[in-house]
PDB file of C-alpha atoms in Angstrom:
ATOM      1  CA  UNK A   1     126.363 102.101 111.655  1.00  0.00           C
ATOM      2  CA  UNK A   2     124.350 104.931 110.742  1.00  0.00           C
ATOM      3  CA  UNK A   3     120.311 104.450 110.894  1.00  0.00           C
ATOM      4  CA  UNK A   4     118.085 103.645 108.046  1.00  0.00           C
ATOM      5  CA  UNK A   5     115.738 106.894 107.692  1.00  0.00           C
ATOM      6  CA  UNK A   6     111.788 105.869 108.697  1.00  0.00           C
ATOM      7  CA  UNK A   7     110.288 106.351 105.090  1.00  0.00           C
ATOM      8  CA  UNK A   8     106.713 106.163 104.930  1.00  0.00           C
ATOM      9  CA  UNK A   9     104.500 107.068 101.724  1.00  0.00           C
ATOM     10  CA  UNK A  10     100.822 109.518 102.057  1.00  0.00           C
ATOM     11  CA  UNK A  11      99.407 108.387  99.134  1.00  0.00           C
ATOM     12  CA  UNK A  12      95.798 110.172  97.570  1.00  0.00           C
ATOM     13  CA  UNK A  13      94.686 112.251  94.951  1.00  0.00           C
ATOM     14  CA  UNK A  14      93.783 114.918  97.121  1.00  0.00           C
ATOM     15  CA  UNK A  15      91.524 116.735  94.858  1.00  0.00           C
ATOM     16  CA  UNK A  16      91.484 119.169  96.947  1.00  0.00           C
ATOM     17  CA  UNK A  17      93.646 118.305 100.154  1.00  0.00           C
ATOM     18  CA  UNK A  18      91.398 118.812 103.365  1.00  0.00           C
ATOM     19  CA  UNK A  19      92.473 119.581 106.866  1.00  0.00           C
ATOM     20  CA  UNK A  20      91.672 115.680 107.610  1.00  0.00           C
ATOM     21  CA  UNK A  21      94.458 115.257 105.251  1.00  0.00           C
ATOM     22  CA  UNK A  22      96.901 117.748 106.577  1.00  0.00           C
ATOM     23  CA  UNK A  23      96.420 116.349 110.274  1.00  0.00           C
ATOM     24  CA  UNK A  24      97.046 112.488 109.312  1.00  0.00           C
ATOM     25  CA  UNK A  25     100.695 113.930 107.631  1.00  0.00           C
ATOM     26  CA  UNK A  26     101.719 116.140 109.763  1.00  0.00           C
ATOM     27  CA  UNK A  27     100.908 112.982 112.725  1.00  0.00           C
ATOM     28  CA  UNK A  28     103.009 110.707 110.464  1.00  0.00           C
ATOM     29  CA  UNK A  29     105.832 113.458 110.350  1.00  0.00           C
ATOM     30  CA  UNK A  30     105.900 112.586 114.179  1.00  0.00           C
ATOM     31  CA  UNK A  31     106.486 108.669 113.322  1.00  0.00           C
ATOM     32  CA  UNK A  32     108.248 108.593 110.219  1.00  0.00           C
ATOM     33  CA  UNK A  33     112.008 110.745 109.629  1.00  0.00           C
ATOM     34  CA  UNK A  34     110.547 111.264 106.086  1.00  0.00           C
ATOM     35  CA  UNK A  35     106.860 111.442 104.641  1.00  0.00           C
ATOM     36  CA  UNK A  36     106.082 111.221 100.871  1.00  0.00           C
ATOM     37  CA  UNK A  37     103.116 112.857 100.726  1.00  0.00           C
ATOM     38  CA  UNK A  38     102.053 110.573  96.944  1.00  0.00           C
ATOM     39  CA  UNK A  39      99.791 112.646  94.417  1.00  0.00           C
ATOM     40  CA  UNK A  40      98.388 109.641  92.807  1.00  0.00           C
ATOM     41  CA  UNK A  41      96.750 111.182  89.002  1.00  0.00           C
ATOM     42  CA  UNK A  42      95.620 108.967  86.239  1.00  0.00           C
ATOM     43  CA  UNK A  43      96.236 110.954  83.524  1.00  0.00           C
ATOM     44  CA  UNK A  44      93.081 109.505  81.831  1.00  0.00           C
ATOM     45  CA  UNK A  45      90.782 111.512  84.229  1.00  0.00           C
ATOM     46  CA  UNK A  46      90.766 114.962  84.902  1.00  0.00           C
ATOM     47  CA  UNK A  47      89.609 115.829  88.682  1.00  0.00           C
ATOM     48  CA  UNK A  48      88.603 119.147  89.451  1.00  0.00           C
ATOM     49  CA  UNK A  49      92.035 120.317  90.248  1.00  0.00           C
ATOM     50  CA  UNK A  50      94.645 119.509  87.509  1.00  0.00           C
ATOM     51  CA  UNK A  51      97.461 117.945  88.719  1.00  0.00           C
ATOM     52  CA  UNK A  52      99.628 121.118  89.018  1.00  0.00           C
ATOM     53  CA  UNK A  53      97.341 123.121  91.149  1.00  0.00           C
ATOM     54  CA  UNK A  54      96.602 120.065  93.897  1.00  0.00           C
ATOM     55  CA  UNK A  55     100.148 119.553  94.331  1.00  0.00           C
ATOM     56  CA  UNK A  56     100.957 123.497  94.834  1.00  0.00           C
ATOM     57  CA  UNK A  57      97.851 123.695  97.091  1.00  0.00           C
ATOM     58  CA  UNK A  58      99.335 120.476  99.121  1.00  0.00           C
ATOM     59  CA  UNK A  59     102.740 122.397  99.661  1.00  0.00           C
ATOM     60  CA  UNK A  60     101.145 125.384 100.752  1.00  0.00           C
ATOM     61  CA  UNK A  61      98.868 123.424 102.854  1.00  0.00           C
ATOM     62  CA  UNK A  62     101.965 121.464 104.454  1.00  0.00           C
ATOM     63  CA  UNK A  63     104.249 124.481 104.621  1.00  0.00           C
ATOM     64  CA  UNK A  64     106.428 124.345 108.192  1.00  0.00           C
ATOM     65  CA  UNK A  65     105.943 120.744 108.556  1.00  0.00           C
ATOM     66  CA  UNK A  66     109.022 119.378 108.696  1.00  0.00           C
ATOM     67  CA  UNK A  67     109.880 116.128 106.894  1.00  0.00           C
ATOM     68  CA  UNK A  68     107.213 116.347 104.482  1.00  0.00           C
ATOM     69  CA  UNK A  69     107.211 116.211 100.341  1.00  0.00           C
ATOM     70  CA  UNK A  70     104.827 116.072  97.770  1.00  0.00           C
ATOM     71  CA  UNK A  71     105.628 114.157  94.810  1.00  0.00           C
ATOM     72  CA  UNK A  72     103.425 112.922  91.637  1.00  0.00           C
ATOM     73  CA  UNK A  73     102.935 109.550  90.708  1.00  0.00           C
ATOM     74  CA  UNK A  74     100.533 108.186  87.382  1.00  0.00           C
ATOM     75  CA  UNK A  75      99.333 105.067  86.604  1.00  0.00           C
ATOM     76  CA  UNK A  76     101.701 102.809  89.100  1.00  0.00           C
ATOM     77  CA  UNK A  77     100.973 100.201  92.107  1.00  0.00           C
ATOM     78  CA  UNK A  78     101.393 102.159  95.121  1.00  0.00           C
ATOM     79  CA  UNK A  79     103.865  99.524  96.329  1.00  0.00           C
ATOM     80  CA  UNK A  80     106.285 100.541  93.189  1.00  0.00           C
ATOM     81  CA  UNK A  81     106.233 104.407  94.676  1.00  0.00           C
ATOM     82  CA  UNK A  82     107.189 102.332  98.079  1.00  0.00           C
ATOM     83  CA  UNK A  83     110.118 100.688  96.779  1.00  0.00           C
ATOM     84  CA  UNK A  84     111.297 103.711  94.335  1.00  0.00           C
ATOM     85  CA  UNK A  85     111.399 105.862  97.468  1.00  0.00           C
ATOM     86  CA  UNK A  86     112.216 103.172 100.007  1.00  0.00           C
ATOM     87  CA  UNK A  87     109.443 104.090 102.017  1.00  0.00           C
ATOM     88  CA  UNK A  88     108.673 101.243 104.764  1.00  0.00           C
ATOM     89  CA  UNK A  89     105.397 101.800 105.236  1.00  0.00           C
ATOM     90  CA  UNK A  90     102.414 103.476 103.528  1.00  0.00           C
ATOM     91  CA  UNK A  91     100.325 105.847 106.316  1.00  0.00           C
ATOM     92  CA  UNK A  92      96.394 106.062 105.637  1.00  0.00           C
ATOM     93  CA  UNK A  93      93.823 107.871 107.357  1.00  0.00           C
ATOM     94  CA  UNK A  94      90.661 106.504 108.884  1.00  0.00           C
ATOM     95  CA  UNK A  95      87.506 107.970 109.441  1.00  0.00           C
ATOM     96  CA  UNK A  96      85.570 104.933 110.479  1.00  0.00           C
ATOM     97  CA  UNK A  97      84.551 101.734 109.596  1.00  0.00           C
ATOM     98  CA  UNK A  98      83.919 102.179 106.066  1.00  0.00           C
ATOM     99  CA  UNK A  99      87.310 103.246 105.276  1.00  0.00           C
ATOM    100  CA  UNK A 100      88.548 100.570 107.485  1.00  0.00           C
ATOM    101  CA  UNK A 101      86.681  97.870 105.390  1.00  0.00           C
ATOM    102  CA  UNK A 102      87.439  99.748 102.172  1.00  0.00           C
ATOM    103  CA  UNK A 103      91.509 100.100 103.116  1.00  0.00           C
ATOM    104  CA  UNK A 104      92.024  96.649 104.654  1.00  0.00           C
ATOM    105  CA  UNK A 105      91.835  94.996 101.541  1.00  0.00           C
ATOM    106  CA  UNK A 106      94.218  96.700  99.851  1.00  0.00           C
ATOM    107  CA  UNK A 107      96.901  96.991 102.401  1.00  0.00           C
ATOM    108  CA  UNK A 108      96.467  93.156 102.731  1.00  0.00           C
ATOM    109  CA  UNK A 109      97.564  93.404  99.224  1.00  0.00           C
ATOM    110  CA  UNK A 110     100.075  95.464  99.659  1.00  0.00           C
ATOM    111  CA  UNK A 111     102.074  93.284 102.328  1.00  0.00           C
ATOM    112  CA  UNK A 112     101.474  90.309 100.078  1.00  0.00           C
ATOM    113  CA  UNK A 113     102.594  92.005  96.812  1.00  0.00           C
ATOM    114  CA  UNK A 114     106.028  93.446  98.889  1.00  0.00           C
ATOM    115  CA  UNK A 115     105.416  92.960 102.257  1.00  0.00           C
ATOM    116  CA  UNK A 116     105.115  96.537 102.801  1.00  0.00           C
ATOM    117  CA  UNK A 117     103.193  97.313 105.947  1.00  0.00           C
ATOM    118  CA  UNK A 118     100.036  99.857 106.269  1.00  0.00           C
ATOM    119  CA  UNK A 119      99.812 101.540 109.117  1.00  0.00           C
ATOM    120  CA  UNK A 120      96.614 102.971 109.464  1.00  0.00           C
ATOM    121  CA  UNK A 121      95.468 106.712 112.245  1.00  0.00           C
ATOM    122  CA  UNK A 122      92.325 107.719 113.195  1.00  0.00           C
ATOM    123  CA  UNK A 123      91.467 110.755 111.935  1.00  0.00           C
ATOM    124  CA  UNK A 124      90.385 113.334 114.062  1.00  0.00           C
ATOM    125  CA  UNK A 125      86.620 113.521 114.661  1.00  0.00           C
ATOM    126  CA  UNK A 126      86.624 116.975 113.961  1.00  0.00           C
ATOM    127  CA  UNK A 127      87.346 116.253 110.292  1.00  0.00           C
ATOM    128  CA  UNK A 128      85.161 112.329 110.634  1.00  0.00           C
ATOM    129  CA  UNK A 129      82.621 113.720 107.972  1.00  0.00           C
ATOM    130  CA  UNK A 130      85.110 115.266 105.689  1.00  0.00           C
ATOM    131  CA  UNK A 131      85.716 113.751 102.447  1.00  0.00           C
ATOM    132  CA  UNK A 132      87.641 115.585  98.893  1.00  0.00           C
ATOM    133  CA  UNK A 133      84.231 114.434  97.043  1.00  0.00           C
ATOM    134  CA  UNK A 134      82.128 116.006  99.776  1.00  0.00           C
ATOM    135  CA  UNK A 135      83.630 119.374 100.231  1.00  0.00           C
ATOM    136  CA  UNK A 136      83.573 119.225  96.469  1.00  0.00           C
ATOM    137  CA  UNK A 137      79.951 118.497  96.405  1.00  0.00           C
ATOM    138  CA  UNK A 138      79.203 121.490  98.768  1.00  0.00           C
ATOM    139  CA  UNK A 139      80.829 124.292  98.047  1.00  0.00           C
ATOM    140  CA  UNK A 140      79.836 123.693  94.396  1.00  0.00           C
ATOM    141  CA  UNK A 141      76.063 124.130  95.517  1.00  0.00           C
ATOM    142  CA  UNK A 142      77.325 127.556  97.721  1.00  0.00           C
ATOM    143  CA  UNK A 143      77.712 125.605 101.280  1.00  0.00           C
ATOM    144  CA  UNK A 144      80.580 126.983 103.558  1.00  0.00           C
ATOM    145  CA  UNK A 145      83.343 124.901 103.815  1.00  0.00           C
ATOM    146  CA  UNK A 146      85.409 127.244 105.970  1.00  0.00           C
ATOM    147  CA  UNK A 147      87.443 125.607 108.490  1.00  0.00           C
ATOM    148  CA  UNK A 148      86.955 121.842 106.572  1.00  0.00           C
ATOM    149  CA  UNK A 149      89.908 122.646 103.924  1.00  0.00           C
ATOM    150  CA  UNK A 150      93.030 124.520 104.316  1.00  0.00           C
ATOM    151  CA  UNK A 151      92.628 128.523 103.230  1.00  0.00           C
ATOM    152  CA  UNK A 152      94.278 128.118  99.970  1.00  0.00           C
ATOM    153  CA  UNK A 153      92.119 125.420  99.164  1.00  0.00           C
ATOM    154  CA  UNK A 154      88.959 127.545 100.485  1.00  0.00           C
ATOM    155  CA  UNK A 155      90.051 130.350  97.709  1.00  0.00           C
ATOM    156  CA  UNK A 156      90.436 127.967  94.858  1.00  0.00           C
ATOM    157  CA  UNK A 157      87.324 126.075  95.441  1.00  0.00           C
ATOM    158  CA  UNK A 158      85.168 129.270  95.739  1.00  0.00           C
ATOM    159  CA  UNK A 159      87.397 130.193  92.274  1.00  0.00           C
ATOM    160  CA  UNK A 160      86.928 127.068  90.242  1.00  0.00           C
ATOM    161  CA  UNK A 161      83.675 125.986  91.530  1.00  0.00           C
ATOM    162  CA  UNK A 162      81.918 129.295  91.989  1.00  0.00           C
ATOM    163  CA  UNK A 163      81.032 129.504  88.305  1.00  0.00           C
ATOM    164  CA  UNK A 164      79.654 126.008  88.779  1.00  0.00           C
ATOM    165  CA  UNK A 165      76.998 126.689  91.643  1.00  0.00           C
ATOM    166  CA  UNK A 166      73.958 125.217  90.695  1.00  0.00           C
ATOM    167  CA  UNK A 167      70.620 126.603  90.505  1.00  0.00           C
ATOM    168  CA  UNK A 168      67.789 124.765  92.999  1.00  0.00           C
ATOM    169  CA  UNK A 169      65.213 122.759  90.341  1.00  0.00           C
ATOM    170  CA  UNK A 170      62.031 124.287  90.170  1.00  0.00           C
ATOM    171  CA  UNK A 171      59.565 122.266  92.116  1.00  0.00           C
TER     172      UNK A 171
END
């Protein structure tokens, strides 16, 4: 009898995809035969990157890592992407404590709603201060980000938030 594959599902919005990101997939790709890396967009919102350009950075950003697709998702329980792709487990990343006590809640959920498990990796401390929102935040005010995000993400940041760069309040 042939194996089940190992399905697991990445999910975020990834607006933009950091290198935090890229190491907690390519570590699942080592547990898991398949990873679904999940673009979760409500279409309600629009983030910095539309939905187009995050998932085309993501594939760039995961290119050679084997066992790996990106996929869009709006406006659905995380645990419906699960069952659509028969994905065992959902794979988060954690930073620290915060996004332990933010996560656990909703992976308790999870198992209860479909008894799908969370499995949850330390990030890499390289990468424990790195947040989408942050990067965001400072390369829109002209900080470096080099090294924090992927190069094609590096290039459309300094594109689509370049323009944005705010001038310092007089004081």
């Amino acid at each position: 009898m042939p194996a089940v594959p190992r399905v697991c599902v990445c999910p975020g919005s990834y607006d933009p995809v950091t290198n935090g990101h890229v190491d907690v997939i390519r570590r699942a790709t080592g547990l898991f035969d398949e990873v679904v890396v999940a673009v979760l967009h409500n279409p309600g919102k629009r983030g910095t990157f539309a939905l187009e350009e995050r998932v085309s950075l993501l594939q760039q950003a995961l290119e050679g890592v084997p066992g790996a697709r990106v996929e869009t998702y709006a406006a659905r329980l995380i645990v419906d992407v699960c069952a659509e792709v028969g994905a065992q487990a959902i794979v988060k990343g954690l930073r620290g404590g915060t996004d332990y006590a933010y996560e656990m809640p909703m992976a308790l959920m999870n198992k209860y709603l479909t008894g799908v498990e969370t499995v949850f990796l330390p990030g890499d401390p390289r990468f424990e201060h790195v947040s989408s929102s942050l990067v965001k935040e400072v390369a829109r005010y002209g900080g470096d980000v080099e090294g924090l995000v992927p190069d094609g993400v590096l290039a459309a940041l300094r594109r689509e938030l370049g323009s944005q760069q705010q001038e310092p309040e007089p004081g």
